[in-house]
Coordinates of C-alpha atoms (C1' of nucleotides) in Angstrom, one line a residue:
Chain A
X1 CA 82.2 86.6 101.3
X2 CA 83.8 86.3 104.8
X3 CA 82.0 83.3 105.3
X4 CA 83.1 81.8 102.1
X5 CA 86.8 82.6 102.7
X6 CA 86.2 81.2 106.4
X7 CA 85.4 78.3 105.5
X8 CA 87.7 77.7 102.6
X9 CA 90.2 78.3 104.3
X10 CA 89.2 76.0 107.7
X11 CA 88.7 72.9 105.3
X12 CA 92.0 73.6 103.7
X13 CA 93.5 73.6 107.0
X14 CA 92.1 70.5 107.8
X15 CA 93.2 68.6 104.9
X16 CA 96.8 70.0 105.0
X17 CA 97.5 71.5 107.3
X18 CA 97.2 75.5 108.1
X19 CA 101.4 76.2 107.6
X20 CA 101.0 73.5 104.3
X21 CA 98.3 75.7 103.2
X22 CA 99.1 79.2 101.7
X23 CA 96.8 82.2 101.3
X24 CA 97.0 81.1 97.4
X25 CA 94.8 78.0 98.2
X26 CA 92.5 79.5 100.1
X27 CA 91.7 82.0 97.7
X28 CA 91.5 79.8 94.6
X29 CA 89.2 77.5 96.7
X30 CA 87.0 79.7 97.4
X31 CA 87.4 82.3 94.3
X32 CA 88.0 85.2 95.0
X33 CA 91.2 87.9 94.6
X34 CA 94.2 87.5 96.9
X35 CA 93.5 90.9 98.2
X36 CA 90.5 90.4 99.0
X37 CA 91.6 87.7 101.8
X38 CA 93.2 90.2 103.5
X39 CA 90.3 92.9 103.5
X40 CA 88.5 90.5 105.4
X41 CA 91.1 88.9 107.7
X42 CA 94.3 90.7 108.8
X43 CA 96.2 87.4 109.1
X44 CA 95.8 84.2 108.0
X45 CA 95.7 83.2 111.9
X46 CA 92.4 85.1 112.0
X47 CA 90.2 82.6 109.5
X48 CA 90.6 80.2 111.7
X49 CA 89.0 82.4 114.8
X50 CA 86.3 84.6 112.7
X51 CA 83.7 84.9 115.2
X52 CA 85.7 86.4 118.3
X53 CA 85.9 90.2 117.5
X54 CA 82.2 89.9 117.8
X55 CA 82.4 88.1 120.9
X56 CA 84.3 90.2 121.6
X57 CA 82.3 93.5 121.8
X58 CA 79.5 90.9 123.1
X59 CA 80.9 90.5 126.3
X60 CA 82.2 94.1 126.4
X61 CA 78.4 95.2 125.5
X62 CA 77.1 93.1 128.2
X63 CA 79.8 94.3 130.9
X64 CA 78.8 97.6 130.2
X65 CA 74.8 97.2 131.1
X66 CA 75.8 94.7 134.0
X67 CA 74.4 94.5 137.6
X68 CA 76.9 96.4 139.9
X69 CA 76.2 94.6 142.8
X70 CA 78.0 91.4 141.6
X71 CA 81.6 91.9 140.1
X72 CA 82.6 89.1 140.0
X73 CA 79.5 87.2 139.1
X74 CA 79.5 89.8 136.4
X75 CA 82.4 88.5 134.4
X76 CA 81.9 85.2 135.3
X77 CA 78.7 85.9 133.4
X78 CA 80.7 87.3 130.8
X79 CA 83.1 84.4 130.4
X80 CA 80.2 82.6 129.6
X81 CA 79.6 84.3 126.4
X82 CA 82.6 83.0 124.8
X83 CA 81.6 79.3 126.2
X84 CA 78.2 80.0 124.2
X85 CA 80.2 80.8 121.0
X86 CA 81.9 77.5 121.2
X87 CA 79.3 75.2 122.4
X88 CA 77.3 76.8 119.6
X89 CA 79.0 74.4 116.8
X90 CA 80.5 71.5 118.6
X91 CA 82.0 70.4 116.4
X92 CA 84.2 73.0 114.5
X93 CA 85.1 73.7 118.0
X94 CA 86.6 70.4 118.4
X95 CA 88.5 70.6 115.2
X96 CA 89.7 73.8 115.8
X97 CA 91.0 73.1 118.8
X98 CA 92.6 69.8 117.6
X99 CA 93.8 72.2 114.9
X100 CA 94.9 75.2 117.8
X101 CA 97.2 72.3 119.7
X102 CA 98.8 71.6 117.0
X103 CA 99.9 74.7 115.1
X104 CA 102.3 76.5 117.6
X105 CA 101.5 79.6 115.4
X106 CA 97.4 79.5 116.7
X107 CA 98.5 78.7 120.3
X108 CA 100.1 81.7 120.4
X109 CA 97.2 83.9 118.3
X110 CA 94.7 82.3 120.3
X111 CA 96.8 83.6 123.8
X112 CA 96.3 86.9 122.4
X113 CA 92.6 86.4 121.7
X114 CA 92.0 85.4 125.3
X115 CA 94.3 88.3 126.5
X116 CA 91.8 90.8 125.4
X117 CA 88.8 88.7 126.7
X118 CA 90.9 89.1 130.1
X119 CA 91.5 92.5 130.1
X120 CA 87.9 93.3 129.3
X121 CA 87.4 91.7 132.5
X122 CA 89.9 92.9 134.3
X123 CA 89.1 96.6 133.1
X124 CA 85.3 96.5 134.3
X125 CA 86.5 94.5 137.7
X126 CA 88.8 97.7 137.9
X127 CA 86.0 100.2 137.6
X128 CA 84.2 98.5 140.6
X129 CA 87.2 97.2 142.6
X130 CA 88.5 101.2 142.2
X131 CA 92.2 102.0 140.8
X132 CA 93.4 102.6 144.5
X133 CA 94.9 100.3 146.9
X134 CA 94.5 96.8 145.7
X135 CA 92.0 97.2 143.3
X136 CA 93.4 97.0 140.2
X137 CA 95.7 94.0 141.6
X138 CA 92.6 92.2 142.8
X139 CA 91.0 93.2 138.9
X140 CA 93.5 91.4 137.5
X141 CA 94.3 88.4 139.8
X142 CA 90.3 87.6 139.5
X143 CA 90.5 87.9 136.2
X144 CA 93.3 86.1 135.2
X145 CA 91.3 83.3 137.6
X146 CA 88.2 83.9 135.9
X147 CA 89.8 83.1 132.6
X148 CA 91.6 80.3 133.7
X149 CA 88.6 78.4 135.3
X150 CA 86.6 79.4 132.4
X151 CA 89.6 77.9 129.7
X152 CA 89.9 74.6 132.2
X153 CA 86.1 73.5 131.8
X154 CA 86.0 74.4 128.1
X155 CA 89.0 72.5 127.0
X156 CA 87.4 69.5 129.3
X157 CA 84.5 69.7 127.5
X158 CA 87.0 70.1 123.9
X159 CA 88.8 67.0 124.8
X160 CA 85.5 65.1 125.3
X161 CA 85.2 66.1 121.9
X162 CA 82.2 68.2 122.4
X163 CA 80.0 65.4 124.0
X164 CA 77.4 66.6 126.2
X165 CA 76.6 70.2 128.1
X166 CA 80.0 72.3 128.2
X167 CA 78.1 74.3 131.2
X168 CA 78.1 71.8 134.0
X169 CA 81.8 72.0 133.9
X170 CA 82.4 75.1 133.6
X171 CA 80.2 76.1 136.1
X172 CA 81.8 74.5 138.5
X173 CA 85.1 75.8 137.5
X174 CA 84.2 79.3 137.9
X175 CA 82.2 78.3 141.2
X176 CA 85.8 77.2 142.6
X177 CA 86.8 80.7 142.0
X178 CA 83.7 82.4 143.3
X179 CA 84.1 80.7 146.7
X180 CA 87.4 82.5 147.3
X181 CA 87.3 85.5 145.1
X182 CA 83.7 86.9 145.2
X183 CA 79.9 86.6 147.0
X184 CA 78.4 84.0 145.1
X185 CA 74.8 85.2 144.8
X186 CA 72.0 81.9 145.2
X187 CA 71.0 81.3 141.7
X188 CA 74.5 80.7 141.3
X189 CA 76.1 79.3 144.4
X190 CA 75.4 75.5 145.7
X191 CA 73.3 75.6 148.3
X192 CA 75.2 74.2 151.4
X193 CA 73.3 72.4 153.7
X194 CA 73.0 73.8 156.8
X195 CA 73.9 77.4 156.0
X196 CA 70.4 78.4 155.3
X197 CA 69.2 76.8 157.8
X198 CA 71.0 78.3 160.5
X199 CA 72.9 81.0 159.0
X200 CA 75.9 82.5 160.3
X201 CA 74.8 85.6 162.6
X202 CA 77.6 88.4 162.3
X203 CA 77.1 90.1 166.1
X204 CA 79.0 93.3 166.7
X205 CA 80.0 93.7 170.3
X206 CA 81.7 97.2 171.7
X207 CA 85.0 96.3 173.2
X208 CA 87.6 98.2 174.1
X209 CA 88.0 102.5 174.0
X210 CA 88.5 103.5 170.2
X211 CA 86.6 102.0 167.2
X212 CA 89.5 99.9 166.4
X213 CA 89.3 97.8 169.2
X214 CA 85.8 97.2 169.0
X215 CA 85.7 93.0 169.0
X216 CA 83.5 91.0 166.2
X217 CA 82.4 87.5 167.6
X218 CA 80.7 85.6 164.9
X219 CA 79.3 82.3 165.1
X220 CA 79.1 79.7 162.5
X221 CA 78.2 75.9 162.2
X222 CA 80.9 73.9 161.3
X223 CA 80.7 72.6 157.9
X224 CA 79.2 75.9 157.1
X225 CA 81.3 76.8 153.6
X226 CA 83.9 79.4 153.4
X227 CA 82.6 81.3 151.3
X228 CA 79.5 82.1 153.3
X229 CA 81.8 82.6 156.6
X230 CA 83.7 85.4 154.6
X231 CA 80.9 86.6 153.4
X232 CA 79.4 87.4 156.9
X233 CA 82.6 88.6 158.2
X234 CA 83.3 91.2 155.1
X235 CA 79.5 92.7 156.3
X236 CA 80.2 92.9 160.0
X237 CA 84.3 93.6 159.8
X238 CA 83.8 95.9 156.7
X239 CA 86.5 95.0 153.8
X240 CA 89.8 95.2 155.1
Chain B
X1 CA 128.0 86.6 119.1
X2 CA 124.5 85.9 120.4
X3 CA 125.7 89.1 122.5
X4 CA 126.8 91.1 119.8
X5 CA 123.4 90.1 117.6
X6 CA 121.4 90.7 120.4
X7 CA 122.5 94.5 121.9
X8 CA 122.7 95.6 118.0
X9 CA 118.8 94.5 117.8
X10 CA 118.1 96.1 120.6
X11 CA 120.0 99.4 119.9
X12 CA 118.6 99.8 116.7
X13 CA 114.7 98.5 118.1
X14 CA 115.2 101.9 120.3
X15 CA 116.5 103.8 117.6
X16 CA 113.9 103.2 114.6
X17 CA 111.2 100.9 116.2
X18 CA 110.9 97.1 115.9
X19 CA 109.0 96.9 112.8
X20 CA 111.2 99.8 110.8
X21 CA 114.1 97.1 111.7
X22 CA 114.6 94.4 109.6
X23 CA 117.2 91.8 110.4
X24 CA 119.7 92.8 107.5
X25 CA 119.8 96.1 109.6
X26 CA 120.8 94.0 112.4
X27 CA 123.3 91.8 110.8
X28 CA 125.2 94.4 109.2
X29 CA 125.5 96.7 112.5
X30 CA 126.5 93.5 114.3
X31 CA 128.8 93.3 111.3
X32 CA 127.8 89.0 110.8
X33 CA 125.9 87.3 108.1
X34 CA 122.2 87.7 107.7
X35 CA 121.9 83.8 108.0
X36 CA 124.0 83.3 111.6
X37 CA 121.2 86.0 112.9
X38 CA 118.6 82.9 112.7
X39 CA 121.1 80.4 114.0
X40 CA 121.0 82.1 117.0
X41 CA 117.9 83.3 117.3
X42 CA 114.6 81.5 115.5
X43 CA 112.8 84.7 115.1
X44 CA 113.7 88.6 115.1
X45 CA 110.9 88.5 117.8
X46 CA 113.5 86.2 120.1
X47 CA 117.0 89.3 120.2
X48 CA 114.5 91.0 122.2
X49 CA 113.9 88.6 124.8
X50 CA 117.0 86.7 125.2
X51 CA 117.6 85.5 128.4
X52 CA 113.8 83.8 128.8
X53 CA 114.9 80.7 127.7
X54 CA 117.5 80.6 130.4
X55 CA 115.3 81.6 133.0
X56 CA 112.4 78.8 132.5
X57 CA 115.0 76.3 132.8
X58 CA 116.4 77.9 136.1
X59 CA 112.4 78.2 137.5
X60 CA 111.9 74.4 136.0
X61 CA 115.4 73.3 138.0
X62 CA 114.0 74.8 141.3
X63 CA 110.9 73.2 140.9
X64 CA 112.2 70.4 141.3
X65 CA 113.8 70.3 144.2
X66 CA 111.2 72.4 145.8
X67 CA 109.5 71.7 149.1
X68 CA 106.8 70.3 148.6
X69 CA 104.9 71.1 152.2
X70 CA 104.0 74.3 150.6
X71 CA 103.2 74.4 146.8
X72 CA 102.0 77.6 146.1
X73 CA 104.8 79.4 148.5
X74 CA 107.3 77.1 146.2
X75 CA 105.6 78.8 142.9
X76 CA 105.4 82.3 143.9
X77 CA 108.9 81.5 145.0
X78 CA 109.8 80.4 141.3
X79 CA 108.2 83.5 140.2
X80 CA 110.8 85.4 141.9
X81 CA 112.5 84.2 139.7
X82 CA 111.5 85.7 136.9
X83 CA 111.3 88.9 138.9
X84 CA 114.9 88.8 139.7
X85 CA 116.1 88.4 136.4
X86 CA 114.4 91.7 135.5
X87 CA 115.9 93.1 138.7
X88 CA 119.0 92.4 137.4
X89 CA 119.0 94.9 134.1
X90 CA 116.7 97.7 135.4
X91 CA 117.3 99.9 132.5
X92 CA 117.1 97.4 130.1
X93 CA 114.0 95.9 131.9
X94 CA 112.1 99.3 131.6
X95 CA 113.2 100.6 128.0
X96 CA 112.0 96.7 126.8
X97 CA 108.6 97.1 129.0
X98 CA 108.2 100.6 126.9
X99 CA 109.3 98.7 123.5
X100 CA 106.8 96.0 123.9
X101 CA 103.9 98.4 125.1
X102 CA 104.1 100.0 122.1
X103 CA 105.0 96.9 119.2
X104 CA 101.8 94.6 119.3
X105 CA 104.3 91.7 118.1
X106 CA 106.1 91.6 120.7
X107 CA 103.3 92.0 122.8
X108 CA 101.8 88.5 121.5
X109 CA 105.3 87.5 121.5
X110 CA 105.4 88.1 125.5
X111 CA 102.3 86.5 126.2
X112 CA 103.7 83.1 124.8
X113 CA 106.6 83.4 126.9
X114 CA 104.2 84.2 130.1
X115 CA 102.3 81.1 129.3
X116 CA 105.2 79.0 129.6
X117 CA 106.0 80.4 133.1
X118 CA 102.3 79.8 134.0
X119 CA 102.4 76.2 132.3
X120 CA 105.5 74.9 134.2
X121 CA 104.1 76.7 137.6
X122 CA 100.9 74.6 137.0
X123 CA 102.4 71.4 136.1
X124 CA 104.0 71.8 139.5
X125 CA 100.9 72.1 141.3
X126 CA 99.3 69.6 139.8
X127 CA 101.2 67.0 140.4
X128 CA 101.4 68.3 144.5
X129 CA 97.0 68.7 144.2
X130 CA 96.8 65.2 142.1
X131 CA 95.4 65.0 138.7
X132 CA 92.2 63.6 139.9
X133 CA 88.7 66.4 140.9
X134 CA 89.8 69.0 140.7
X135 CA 93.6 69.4 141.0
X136 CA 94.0 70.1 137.2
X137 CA 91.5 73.1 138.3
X138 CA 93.0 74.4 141.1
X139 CA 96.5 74.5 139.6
X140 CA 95.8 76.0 137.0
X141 CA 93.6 78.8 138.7
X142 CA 96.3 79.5 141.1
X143 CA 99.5 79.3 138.4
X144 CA 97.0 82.0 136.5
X145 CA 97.0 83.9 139.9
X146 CA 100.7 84.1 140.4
X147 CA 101.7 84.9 137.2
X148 CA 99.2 87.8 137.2
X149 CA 99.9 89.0 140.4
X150 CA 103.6 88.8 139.8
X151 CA 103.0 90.4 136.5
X152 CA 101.1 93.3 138.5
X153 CA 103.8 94.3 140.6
X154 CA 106.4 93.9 138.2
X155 CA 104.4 96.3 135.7
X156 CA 104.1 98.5 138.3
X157 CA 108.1 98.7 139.2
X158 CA 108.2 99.1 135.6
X159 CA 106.2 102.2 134.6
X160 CA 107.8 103.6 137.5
X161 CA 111.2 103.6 135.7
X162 CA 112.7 101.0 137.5
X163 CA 113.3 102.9 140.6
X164 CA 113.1 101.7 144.1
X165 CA 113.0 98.0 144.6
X166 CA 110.4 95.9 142.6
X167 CA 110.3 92.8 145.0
X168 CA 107.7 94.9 147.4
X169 CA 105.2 95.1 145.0
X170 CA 105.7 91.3 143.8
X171 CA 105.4 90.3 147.4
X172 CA 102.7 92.2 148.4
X173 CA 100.6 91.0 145.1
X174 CA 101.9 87.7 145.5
X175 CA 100.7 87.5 149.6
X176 CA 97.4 88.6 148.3
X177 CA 97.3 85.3 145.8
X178 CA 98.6 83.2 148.9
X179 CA 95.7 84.6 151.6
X180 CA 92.9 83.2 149.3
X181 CA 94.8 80.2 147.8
X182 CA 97.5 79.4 150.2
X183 CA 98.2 79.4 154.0
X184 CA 100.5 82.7 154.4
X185 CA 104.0 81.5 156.4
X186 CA 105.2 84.1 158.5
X187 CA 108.2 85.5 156.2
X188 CA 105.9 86.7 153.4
X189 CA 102.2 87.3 155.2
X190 CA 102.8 91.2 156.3
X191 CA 102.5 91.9 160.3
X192 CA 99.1 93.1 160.6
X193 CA 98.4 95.4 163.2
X194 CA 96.7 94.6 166.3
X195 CA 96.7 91.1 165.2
X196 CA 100.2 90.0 166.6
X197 CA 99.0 91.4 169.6
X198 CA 95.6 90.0 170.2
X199 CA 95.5 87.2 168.1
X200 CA 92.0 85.9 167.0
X201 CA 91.6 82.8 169.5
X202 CA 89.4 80.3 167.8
X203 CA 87.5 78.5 169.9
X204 CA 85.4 75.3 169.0
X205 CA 82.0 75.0 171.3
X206 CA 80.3 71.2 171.0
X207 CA 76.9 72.0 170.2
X208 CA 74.3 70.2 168.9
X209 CA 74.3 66.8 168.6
X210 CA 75.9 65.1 165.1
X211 CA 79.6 66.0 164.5
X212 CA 78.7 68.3 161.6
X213 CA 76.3 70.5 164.1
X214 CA 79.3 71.8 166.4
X215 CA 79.7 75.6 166.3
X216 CA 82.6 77.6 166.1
X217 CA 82.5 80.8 167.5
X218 CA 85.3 83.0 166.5
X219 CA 86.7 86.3 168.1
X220 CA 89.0 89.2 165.8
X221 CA 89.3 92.4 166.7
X222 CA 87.7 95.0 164.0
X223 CA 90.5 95.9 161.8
X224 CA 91.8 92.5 161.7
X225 CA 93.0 92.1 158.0
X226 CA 91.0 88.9 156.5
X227 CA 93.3 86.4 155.4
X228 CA 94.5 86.5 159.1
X229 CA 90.7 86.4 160.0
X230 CA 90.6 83.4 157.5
X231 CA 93.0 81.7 158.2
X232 CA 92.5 81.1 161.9
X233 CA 88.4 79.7 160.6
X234 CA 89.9 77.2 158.5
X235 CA 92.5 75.9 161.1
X236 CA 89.5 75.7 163.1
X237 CA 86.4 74.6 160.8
X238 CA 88.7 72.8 158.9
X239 CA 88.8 73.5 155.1
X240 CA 85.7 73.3 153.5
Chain C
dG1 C1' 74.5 110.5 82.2
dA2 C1' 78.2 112.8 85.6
dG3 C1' 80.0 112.2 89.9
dA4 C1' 80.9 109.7 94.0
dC5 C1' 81.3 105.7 96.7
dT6 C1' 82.2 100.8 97.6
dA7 C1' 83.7 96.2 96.7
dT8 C1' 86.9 93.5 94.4
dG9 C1' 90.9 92.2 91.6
dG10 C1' 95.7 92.6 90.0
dC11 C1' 100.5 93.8 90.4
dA12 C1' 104.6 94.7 92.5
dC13 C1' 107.1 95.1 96.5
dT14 C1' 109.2 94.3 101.3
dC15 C1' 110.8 91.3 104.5
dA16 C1' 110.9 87.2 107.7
dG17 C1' 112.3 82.7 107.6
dT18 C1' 114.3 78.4 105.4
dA19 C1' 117.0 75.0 102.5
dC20 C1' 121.2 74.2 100.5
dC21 C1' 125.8 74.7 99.8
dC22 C1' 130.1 77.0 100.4
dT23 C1' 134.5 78.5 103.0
dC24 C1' 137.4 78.7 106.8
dT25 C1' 139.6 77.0 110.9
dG26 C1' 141.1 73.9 114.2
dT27 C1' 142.0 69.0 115.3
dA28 C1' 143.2 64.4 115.2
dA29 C1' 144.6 60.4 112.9
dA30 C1' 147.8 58.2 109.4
Chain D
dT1 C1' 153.0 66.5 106.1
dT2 C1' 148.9 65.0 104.4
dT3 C1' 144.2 63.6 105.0
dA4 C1' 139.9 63.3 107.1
dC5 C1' 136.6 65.4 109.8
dA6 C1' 133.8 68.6 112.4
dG7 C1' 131.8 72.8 113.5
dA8 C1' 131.2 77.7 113.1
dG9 C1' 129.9 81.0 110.1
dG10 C1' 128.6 83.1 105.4
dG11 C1' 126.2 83.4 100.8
dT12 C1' 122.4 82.6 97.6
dA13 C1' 118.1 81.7 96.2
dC14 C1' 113.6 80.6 97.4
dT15 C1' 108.8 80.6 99.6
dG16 C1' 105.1 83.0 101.4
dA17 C1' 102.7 86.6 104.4
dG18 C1' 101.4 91.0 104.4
dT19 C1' 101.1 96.0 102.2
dG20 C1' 100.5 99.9 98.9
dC21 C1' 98.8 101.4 94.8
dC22 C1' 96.0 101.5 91.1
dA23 C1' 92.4 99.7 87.9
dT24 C1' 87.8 98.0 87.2
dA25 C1' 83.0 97.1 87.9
dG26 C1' 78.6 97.8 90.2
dT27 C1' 75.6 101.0 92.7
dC28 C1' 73.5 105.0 94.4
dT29 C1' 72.5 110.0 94.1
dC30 C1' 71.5 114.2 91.8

DNA sequence: GAGACTATGGCACTCAGTACCCTCTGTAAA
DNA sequence: TTTACAGAGGGTACTGAGTGCCATAGTCTC
C-alpha cells in the first residue's frame, strides 16, 4: 500500500511535476482513499523520500552496537549507510535528485532529513567526545564535516548520473576528513609510504622541574602524513 | 509596514504559538489587509526571520572584497556576521531561539536559511581552493565546519539567555575550525601557555639520502596545545 | 455470533498561499 | 484643470495541503 502510493506518486512527479501534481492525482492513480495518503505519509514531501526513517533508525541501530575505539570512523561508517540506500537503486536516485534540485520545496525537506542523520552523529560523537570542554563542539563540527564529505561524493556520483561505484568517492571524501579530525584505523586509511616503514617514534624525555615542563621530542620522516604525526603526538603529549 | 507586520507576528507567535496564529490574526492586529501580509513577506514562516535576507547580502558584499591570503579567517569572519546581527537584538534573539526550538516549521525553515550562509561561505572557498581535486571538497567540508561551529557558540550564548557576550564562544569554536583547517593568525588563535615562552623550535636534520628521507625532529613542551604543536610540523614538513 | 481491533474511505473543515481586480493617492504632462 | 500614469495597498475568490471525525468492512478472539 505504501509502496503503491510511493510510487504513484514518484511517477506523477516525474511527468508533472511534484507542485503540478496534487495529493488527488496520486491517489486516483494509485486507488486508494485521500486519507489514506496521509496515514502513510505525513506530507506529500515524504513520498518522494520513503525509505529514510528506516535509514534512519539503521544508522542509529548500528551507532548504538559500534566499536568505541573509533568515533569517528564510527559515523563515517554510519554515513555510509545512507550511501548504501542510494546506490541501492541508481537510478531513482538520479531522478530524485534531478527532481530534489529542482523543487525548492524538497531542498529544503531533504535539509531536514540530513539534519537528523547529523545529529545522530553528532549525539553518539557526544557520548564519546564527553559533554565537557570541547566535546560537544568537536561532536558537532565533525559531524557537520562528516555529512558534508559524505553529501559531496554522493552528489558527485548523482551528477554522474549514477555511473559506476558511488564508494570510491566517497571514500575519499570522508578520508579528507579523517586525516584532520580522527585516527584513521589501516583498513581504512591509505597507506603512506614510508610511515610503516619507519614509523614515527614518540620519545618522552624528562626536562625541566614539574610535569608540565617535561619536553616531547618526536621524530618523523618528512613526507610522513599529518595525520599519522598527530596521531603520535596525541599518544606521547596526551590530548590537549 | 514590513515593521508593523513583522513585531505583530512575532507578538502574537509568543502569545498563542506559531501554529495557533494564522495570518488573518496578524493582519488584523497590524490593522492591514490580509493580502499586503504576503507582499511583504512570501510565507508566515518569513515575519519571523526578517532581517536574514539583509544579512546574506551584507556576508555576500564582504566576501567580496575579502582578503584573499587567508580564506577560511575571511569566512569565519563573514560568520561574524551573522553572529553580530543576533548580538544586536539579544532579547529578541533568545525568545526566537526558544520559538523555533519548540515549532518544527520553523525549525526546517532555519535550516534553509543556514544553508544559504553555508552555500555562499563555500562558493567563497572554492573559488580561493580552485574547482579542480579536491577544492569543491574542501570548501565545502570547512563552510560545513564554520557554520556549525558558529552555530555552537551562538546556541550556547542563546540558552544562556543572552547574557554575557556571545562572540567568545563563536571565537573559541571558530579557532578550533581554523587549527585543523586553517593556519591560526595571532588575533584569533588563543595565547597558549608556556608556548609564547618556549616556542616549539622545529628543526629539519638532513638524513638519509633522497629528498623525501630527511627527518624532522620536533621539540614542544608537554602541555603545548596541538594546533600550535601542528602548526609549527607543517611549516616545517611542509603540508602533506 | 458478539465484541474488539485494524485498515480504509468519505466528508467537512481550517488555513496558507495565489490570481485577479479594485481603490486611493501622488505626480507629471497637456 | 484635466488626463494619464504608476505604485501602494485592499478585497474576493480560488486551489490545495493537511486534520478531525465518523462510517464501513474485514479479521481475530472468545
Amino acid at each position: 500500500m505504501r509502496e503503491v502510493l510511493a510510487q504513484a506518486a514518484f511517477q506523477l512527479f516525474l511527468e508533472r511535476g511534484f507542485e503540478r501534481t496534487t495529493v488527488d492525482d496520486i491517489v486516483a492513480r494509485a486507488g486508494v482513499g485521500r486519507r489514506s495518503f496521509f496515514r502513510y505519509f505525513p506530507s506529500k514531501e515524504d513520498a518522494v523520500f520513503p525509505d529514510h526513517e528506516r535509514c534512519l533508525a539503521e544508522m542509529t541501530e548500528f551507532l548504538a552496537v559500534a566499536d568505541d575505539g573509533d568515533p569517528v570512523g564510527a559515523v563515517s561508517d554510519a554515513a555510509r549507510i545512507v550511501l548504501r540506500m542510494y546506490a541501492a537503486n541508481p537510478e531513482f536516485s538520479v531522478q530524485r535528485y534531478r527532481l530534489t534540485r529542482e523543487v525548492p520545496g524538497l531542498r529544503t525537506y531533504e535539509l531536514s532529513v540530513v539534519r537528523r542523520y547529523e545529529q545522530t552523529l553528532a549525539g553518539h560523537l557526544r557520548s564519546r567526545f564527553g559533554e565537557d570542554g570541547d566535546g560537544a563542539l568537536r561532536a558537532e563540527v565533525v559531524a557537520a564535516s562528516v555529512v558534508a564529505a559524505h553529501n559531496n561524493g554522493l552528489r558527485l556520483w548523482l551528477r554522474s548520473g549514477g555511473e559506476g561505484d558511488p564508494e570510491v568517492a566517497v571514500d575519499h571524501a570522508l578520508a579528507l576528513v579523517r586525516e584532520v579530525w580522527g585516527r584513521p584505523t589501516a583498513s581504512t586509511a591509505p597507506a603512506a609510504p614510508g610511515a610503516s616503514a619507519v614509523p614515527a617514534v614518540p620519545l618522552a624525555v624528562s626536562g625541566g622541574g614539574d610535569g608540565d615542563g617535561e619536553v616531547v621530542v618526536m621524530v618523523a620522516r618528512k613526507g610522513t602524513p599529518m595525520w599519522r604525526v598527530v596521531q603520535q603526538i596525541e599518544a606521547a603529549v596526551g590530548e590537549n
